[in-house]
CSV table of C-alpha atoms and ligand atoms in Angstrom, one decimal:
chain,number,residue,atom,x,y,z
A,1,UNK,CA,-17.8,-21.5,42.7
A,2,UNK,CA,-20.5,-18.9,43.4
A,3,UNK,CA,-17.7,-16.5,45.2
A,4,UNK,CA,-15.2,-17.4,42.0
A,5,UNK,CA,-18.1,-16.2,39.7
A,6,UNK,CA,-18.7,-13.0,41.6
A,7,UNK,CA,-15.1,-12.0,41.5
A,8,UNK,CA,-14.8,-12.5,37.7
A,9,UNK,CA,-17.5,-10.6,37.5
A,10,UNK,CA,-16.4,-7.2,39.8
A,11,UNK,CA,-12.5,-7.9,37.8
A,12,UNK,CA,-14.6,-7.6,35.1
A,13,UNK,CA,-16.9,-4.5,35.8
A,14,UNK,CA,-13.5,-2.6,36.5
A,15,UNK,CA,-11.7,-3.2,33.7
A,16,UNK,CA,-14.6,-2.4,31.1
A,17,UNK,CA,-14.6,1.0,32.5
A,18,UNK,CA,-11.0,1.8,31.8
A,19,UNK,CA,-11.9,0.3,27.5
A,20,UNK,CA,-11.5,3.5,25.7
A,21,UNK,CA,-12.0,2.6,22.4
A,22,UNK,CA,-12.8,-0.3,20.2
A,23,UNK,CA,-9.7,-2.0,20.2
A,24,UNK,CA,-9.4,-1.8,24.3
A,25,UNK,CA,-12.9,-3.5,24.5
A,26,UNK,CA,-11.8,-6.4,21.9
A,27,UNK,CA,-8.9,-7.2,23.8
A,28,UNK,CA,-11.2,-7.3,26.8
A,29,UNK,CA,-13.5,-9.6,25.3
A,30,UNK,CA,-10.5,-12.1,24.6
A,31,UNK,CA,-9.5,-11.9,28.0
A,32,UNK,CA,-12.8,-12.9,29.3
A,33,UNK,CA,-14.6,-15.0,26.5
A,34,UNK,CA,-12.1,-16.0,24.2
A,35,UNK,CA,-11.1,-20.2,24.1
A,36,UNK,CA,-8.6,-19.2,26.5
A,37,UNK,CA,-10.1,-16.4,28.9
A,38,UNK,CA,-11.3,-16.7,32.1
A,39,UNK,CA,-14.9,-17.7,31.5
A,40,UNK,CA,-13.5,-21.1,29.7
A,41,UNK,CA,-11.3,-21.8,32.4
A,42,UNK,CA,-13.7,-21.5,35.1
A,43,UNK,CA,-16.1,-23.6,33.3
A,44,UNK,CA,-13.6,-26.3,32.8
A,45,UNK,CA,-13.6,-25.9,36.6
A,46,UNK,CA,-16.9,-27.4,36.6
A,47,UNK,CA,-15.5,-31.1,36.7
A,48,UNK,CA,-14.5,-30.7,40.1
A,49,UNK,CA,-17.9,-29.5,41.3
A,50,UNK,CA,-19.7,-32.5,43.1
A,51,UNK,CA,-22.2,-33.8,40.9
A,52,UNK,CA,-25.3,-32.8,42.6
A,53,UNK,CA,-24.2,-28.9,42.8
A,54,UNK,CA,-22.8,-29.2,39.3
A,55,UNK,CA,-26.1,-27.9,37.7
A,56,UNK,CA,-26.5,-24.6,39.8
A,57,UNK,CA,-23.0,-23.3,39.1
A,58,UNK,CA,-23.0,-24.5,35.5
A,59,UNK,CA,-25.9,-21.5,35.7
A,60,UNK,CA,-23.5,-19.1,38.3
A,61,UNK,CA,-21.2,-19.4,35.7
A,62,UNK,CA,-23.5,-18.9,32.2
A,63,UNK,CA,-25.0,-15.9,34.0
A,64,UNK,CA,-21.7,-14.2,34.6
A,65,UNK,CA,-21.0,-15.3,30.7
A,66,UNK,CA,-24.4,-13.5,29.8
A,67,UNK,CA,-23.7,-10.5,31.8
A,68,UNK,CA,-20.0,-10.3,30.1
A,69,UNK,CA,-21.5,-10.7,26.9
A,70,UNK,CA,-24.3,-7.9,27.1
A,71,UNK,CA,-22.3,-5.5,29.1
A,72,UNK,CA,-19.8,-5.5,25.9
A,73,UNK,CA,-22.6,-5.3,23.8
A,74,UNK,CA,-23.7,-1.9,25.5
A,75,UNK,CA,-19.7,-0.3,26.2
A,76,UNK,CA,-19.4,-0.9,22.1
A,77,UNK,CA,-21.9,1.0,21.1
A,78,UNK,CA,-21.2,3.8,23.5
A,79,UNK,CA,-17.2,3.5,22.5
A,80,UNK,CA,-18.3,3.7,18.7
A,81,UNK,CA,-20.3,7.3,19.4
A,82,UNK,CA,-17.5,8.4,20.6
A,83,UNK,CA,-15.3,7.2,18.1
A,84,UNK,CA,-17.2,9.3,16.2
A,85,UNK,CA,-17.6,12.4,17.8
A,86,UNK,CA,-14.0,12.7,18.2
A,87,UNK,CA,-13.3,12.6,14.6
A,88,UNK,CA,-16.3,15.0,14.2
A,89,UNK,CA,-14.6,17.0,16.3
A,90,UNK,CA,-10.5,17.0,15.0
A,91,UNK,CA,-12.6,17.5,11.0
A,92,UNK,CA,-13.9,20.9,12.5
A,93,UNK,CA,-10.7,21.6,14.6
A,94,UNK,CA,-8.7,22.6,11.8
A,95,UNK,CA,-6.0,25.4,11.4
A,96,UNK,CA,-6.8,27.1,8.1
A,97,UNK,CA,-2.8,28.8,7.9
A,98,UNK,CA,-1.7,25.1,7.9
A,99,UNK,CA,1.1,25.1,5.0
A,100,UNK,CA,-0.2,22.5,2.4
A,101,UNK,CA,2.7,19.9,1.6
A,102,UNK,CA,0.7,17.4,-0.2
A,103,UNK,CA,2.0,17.9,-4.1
A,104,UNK,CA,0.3,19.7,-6.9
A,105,UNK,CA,-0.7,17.9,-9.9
A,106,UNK,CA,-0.1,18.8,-13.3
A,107,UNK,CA,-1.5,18.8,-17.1
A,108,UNK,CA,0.3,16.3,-19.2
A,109,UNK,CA,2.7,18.1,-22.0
A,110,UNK,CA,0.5,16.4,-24.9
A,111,UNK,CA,-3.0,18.1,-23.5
A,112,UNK,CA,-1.1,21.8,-22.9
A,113,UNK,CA,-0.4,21.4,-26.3
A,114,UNK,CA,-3.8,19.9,-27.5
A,115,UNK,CA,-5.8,23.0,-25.5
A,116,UNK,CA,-3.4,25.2,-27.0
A,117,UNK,CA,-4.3,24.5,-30.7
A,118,UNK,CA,-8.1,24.2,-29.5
A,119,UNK,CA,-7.6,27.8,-28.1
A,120,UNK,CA,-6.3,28.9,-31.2
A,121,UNK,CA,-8.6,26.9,-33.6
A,122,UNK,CA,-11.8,27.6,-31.6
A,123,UNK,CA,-10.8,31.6,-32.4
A,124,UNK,CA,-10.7,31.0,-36.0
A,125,UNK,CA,-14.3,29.7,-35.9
A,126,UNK,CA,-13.4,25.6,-35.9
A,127,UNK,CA,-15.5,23.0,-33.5
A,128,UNK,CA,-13.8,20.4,-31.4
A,129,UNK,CA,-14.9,17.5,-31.5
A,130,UNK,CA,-14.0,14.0,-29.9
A,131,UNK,CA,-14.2,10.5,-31.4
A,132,UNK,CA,-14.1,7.0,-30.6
A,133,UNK,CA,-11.1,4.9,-30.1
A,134,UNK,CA,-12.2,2.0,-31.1
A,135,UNK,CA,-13.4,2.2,-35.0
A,136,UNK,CA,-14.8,0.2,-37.2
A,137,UNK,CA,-12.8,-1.0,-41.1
A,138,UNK,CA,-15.7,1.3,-43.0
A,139,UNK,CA,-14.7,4.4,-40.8
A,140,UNK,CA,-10.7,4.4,-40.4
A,141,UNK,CA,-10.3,2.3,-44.7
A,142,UNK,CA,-13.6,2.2,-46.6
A,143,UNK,CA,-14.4,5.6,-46.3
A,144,UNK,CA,-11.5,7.0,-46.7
A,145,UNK,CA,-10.6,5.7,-50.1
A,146,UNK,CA,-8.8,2.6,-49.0
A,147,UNK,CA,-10.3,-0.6,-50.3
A,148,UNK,CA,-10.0,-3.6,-48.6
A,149,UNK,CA,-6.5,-5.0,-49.6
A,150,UNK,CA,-5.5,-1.7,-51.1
A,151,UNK,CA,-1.7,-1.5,-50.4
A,152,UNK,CA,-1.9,1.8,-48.7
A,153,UNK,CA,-3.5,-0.3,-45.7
A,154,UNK,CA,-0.1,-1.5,-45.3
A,155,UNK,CA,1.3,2.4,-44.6
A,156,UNK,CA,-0.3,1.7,-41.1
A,157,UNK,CA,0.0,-1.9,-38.9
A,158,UNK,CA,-3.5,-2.5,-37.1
A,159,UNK,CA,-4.5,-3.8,-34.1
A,160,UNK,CA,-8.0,-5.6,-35.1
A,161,UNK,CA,-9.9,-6.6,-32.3
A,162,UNK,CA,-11.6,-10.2,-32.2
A,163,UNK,CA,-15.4,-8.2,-32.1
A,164,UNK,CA,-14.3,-7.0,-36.2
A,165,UNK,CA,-13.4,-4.0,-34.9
A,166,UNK,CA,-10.1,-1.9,-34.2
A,167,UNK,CA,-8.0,0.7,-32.4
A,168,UNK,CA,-8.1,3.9,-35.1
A,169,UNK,CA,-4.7,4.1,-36.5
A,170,UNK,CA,-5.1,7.8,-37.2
A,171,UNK,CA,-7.9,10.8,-36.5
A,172,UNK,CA,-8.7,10.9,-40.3
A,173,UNK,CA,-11.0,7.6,-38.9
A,174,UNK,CA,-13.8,10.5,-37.6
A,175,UNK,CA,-13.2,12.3,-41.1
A,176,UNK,CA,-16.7,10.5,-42.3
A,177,UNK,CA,-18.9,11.2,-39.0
A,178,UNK,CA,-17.8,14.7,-38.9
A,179,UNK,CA,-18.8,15.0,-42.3
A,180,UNK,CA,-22.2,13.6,-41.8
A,181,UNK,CA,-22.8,16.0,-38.9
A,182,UNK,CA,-21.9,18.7,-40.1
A,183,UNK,CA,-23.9,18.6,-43.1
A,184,UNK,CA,-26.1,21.3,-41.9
A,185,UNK,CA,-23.5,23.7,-41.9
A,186,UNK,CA,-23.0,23.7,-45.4
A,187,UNK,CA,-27.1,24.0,-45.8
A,188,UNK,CA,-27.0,27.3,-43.6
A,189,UNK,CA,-24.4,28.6,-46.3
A,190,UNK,CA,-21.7,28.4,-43.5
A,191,UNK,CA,-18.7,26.4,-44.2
A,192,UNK,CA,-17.7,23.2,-42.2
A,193,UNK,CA,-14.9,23.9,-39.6
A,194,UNK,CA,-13.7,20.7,-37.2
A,195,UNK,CA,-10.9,19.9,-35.3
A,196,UNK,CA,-11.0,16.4,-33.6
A,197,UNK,CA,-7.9,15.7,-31.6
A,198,UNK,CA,-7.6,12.3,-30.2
A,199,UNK,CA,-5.2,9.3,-29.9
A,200,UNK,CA,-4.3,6.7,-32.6
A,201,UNK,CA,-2.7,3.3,-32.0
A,202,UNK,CA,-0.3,1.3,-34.6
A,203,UNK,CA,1.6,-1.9,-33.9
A,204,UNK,CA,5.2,-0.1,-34.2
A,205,UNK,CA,8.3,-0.9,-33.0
A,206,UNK,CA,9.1,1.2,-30.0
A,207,UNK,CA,12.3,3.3,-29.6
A,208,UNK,CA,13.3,7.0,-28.9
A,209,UNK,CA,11.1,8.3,-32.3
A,210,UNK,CA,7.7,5.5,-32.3
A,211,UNK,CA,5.3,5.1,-30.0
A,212,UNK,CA,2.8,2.4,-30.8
A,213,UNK,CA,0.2,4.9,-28.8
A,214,UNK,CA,0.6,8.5,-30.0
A,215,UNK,CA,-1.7,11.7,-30.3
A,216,UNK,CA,-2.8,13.1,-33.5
A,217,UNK,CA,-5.4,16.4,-34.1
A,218,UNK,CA,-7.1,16.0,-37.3
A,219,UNK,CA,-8.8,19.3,-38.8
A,220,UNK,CA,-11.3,19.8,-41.8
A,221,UNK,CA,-12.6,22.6,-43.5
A,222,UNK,CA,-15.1,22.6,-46.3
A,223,UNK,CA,-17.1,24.8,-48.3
A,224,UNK,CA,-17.5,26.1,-52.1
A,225,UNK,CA,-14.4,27.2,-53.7
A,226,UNK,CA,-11.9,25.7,-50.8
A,227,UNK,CA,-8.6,25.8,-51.9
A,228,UNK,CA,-5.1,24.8,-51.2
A,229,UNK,CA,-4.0,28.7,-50.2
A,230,UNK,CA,-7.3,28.5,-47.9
A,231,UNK,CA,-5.1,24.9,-46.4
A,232,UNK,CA,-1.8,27.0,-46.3
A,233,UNK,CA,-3.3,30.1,-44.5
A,234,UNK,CA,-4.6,28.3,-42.0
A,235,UNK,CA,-1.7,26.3,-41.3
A,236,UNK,CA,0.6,29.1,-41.0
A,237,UNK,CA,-1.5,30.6,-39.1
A,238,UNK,CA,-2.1,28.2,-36.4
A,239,UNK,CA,1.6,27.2,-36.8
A,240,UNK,CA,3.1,31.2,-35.9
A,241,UNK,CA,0.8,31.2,-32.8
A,242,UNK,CA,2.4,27.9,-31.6
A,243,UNK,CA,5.8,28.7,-32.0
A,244,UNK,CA,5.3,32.2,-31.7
A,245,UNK,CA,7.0,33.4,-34.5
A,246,UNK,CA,6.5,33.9,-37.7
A,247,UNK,CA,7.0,30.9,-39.4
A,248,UNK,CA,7.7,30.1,-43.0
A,249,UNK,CA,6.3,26.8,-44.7
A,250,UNK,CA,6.7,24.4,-47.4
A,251,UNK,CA,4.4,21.9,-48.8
A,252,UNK,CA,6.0,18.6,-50.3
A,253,UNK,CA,4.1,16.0,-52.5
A,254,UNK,CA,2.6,13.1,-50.1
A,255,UNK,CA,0.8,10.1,-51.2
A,256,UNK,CA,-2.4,9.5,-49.0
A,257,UNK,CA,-5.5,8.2,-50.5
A,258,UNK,CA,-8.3,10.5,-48.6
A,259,UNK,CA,-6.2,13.0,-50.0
A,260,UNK,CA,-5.9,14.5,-53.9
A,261,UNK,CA,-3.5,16.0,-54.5
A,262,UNK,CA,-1.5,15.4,-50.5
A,263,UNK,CA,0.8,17.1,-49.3
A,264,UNK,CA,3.6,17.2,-46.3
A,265,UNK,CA,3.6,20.0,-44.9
A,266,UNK,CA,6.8,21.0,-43.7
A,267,UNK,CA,8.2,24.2,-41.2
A,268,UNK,CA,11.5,26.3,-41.8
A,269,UNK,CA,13.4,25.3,-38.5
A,270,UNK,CA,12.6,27.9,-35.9
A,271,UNK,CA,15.8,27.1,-34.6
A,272,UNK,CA,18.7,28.0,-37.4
A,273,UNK,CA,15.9,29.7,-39.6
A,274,UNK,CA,16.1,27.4,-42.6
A,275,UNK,CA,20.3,27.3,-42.9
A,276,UNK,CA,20.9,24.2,-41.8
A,277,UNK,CA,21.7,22.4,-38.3
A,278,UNK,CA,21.6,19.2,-36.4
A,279,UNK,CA,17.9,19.7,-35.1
A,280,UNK,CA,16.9,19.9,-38.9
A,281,UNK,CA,19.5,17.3,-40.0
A,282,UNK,CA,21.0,20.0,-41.8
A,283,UNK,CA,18.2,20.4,-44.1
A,284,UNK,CA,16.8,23.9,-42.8
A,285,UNK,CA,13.0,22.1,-42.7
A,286,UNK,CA,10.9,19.9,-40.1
A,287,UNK,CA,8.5,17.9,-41.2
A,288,UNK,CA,5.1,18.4,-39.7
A,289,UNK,CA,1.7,17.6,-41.3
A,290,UNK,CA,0.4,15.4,-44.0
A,291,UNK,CA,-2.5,17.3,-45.4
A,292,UNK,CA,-4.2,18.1,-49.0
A,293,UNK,CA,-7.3,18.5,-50.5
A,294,UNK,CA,-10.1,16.0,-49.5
A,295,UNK,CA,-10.7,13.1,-52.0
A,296,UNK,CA,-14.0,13.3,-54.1
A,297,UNK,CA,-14.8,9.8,-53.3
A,298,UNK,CA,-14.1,11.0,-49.5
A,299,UNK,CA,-16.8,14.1,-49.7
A,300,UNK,CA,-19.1,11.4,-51.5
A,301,UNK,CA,-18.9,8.7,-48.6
A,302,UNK,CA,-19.8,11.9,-46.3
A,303,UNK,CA,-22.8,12.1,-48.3
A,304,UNK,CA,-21.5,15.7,-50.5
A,305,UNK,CA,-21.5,16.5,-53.9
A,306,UNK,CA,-17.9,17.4,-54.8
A,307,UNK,CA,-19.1,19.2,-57.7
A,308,UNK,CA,-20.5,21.6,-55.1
A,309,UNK,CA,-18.1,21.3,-51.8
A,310,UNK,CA,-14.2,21.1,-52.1
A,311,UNK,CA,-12.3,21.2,-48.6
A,312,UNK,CA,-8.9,20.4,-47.3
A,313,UNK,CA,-7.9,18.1,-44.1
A,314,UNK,CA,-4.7,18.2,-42.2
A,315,UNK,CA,-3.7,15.1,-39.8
A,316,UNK,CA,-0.9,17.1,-37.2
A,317,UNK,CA,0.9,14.9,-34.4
A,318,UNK,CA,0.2,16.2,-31.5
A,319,UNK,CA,3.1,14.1,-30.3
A,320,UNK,CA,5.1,15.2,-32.5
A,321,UNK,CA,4.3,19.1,-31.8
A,322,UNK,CA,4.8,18.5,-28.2
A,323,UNK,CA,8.2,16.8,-28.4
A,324,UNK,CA,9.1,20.4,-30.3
A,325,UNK,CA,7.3,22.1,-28.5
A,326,UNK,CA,9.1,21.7,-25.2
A,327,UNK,CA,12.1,20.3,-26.7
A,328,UNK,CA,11.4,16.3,-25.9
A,329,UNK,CA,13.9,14.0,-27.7
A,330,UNK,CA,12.6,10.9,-26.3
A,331,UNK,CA,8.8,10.3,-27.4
A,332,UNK,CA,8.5,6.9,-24.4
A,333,UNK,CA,8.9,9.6,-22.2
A,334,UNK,CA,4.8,10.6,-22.8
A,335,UNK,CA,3.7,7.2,-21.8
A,336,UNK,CA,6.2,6.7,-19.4
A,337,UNK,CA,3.8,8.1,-16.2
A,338,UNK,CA,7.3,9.4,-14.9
A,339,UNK,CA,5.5,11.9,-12.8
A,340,UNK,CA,8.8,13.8,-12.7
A,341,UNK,CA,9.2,14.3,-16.1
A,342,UNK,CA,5.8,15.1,-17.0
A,343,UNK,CA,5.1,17.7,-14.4
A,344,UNK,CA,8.0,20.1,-15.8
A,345,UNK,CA,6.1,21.4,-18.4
A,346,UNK,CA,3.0,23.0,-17.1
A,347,UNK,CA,4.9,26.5,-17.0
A,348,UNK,CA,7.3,26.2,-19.1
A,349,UNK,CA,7.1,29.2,-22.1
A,350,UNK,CA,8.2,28.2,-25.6
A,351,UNK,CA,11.7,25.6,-25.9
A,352,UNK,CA,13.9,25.3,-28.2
A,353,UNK,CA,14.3,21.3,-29.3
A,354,UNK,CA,17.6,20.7,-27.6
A,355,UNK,CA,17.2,20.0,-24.1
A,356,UNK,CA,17.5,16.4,-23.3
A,357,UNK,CA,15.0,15.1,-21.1
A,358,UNK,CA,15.4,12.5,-18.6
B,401,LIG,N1,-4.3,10.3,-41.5
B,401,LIG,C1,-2.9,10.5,-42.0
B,401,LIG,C2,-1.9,9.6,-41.2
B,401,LIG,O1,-2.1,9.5,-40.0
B,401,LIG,C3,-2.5,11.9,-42.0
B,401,LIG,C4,-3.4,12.8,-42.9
B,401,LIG,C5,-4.5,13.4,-42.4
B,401,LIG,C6,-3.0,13.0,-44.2
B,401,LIG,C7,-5.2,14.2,-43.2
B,401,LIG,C8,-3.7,13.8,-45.0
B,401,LIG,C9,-4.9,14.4,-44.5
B,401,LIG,O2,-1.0,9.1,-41.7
């Protein structure tokens, strides 16, 4: 038994020199102390041993099982150093004129176009501002002219939450906060300027033209003596810069409550220039952006005297914008996380609203 033990022990002092790494050393450890390895079976050995020498090499054969053990013990920890060193080493060994394969990421069509109109609205003195998702009745109804069980409420399908809350159905939801903050401005005899882009949620039907998660930037502007042409300059202004041309609008009547009198605002079609053809339905106009002057009852919630202040807000979708924008027929595509489809746009230049994306 003694000479057995001894020769376990040299088979296994020769092998643990040749472990190389972790995995080497595990598959050592089987080998000798698993249920199986060579330590178990020389132990069940034992029973053969004559009873009065079966004490001393139950000990032969525990030392050897000690020895296994610690020597293990000691090759890991040397094995994991240089585990590590090596992959210190390759992280330094690097070749610097490597081509990089790995794929470039991209900015999603909808925030191009959102930075876009920031860019332009930030030059003609506007804030950006963002806003909460998830709203409250007071901010996205009450203070925005709509009574509880007014029938405008029905203009937009909600999803309420079980805390009394819900997902904001449209920007104008900030119009009251914005307000509120920007009080001061006013006071300093400067006039209130915001854009706050963000996204809206409505429990719509989806196909090719909804989306029941879209993208709207809401802008206000208030001061003394704000008026509609002050609404319509700034409009065509923005609007020319986007499409980058000149670019001729109209403004319809449109019924919204925060709103008197509302308007929607419509674009000449940059594509036939107004004369008629299957991107305009033959109409010669797009239709763009509710807007108007803001409700008295509006400027009071925000805590101003509309005898003093008179101002004008403007609700544009941003989905919309960006489907013209680059020529998108299919709004699922923005939600779609097609990678594929989404990363074509980063350089693209201005579109004209016929190519068909897949
Ligand atoms: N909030 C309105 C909507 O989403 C749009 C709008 C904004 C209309 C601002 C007028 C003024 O339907």
């Amino acid at each position: 038994m003694l000479e057995k033990a001894q020769q376990l022990k040299l088979q296994f002092e020769e092998k643990v020199n040749t472990a190389k790494n972790p995995a080497d050393l595990e598959q050592l450890r089987i080998e000798f102390l698993g249920k199986k390895g060579s330590v178990a079976s020389l132990m069940s050995e034992l029973r053969n041993v004559p009873n009065d020498q079966k004490k001393e090499a139950g000990q032969i054969i525990n030392e050897v099982k000690q020895f296994i053990e610690n020597a293990i013990k000691e090759k890991n920890v040397e094995l994991q150093k240089l585990e590590e060193e090596r992959l210190i080493n390759a992280a330094e060994d690097y070749d610097v004129t490597f081509p990089i394969t790995e794929e470039k990421g991209s900015y999603h069509p909808i925030t191009l176009v959102q930075r876009e109109l920031e860019d332009i609205f930030a030059a003609m003195g506007f804030s950006i501002e963002d806003y909460d998702e998830i709203v409250d009745d007071y901010h996205c109804f009450e203070a925005l002219n709509i009574p509880k069980h007014h029938p405008a409420r029905d203009m937009q399908d909600t999803y309420y939450l079980s805390t009394n809350q819900l997902l904001k159905t449209h920007t104008s939801a900030a119009q009251n906060a914005i307000l509120k903050k920007y009080t001061s401005e006013l006071e300093a005899d400067r006039p209130i300027r915001v854009i706050f882009p963000g996204r809206c949620f409505r429990n719509e039907k989806i196909d090719a033209c909804h989306e029941n998660t879209f993208f709207q930037m809401e802008g206000v502007m208030v001061d003394k003596d704000i008026s509609i042409s002050n609404l319509i300059y700034f409009m065509k202004t923005m609007l020319s810069e986007v499409f980058q041309q000149d670019i001729t609008v109209r403004l319809r009547p449109g019924f919204f409550p925060f709103v008197e009198p509302g308007f929607e605002l419509d674009i000449q079609c940059t594509i036939c220039g107004g004369k008629g053809c299957p991107s305009c339905k033959d109409s010669g106009w797009l239709e763009l952006c509710p807007c108007g002057m803001i409700h008295p009852n509006v400027l009071t919630a925000g805590g101003l005297d509309p005898e003093k202040y008179t101002g004008f807000a403007f609700g544009l979708g941003l989905t919309r914008l960006a489907m013209m924008r680059y020529g998108i027929k299919d709004i699922r595509v923005f939600n779609s996380c097609n990678l594929k489809s989404l990363s074509q746009f980063e350089n693209a230049t201005f579109t004209q609203p016929e190519k068909e994306v897949k």
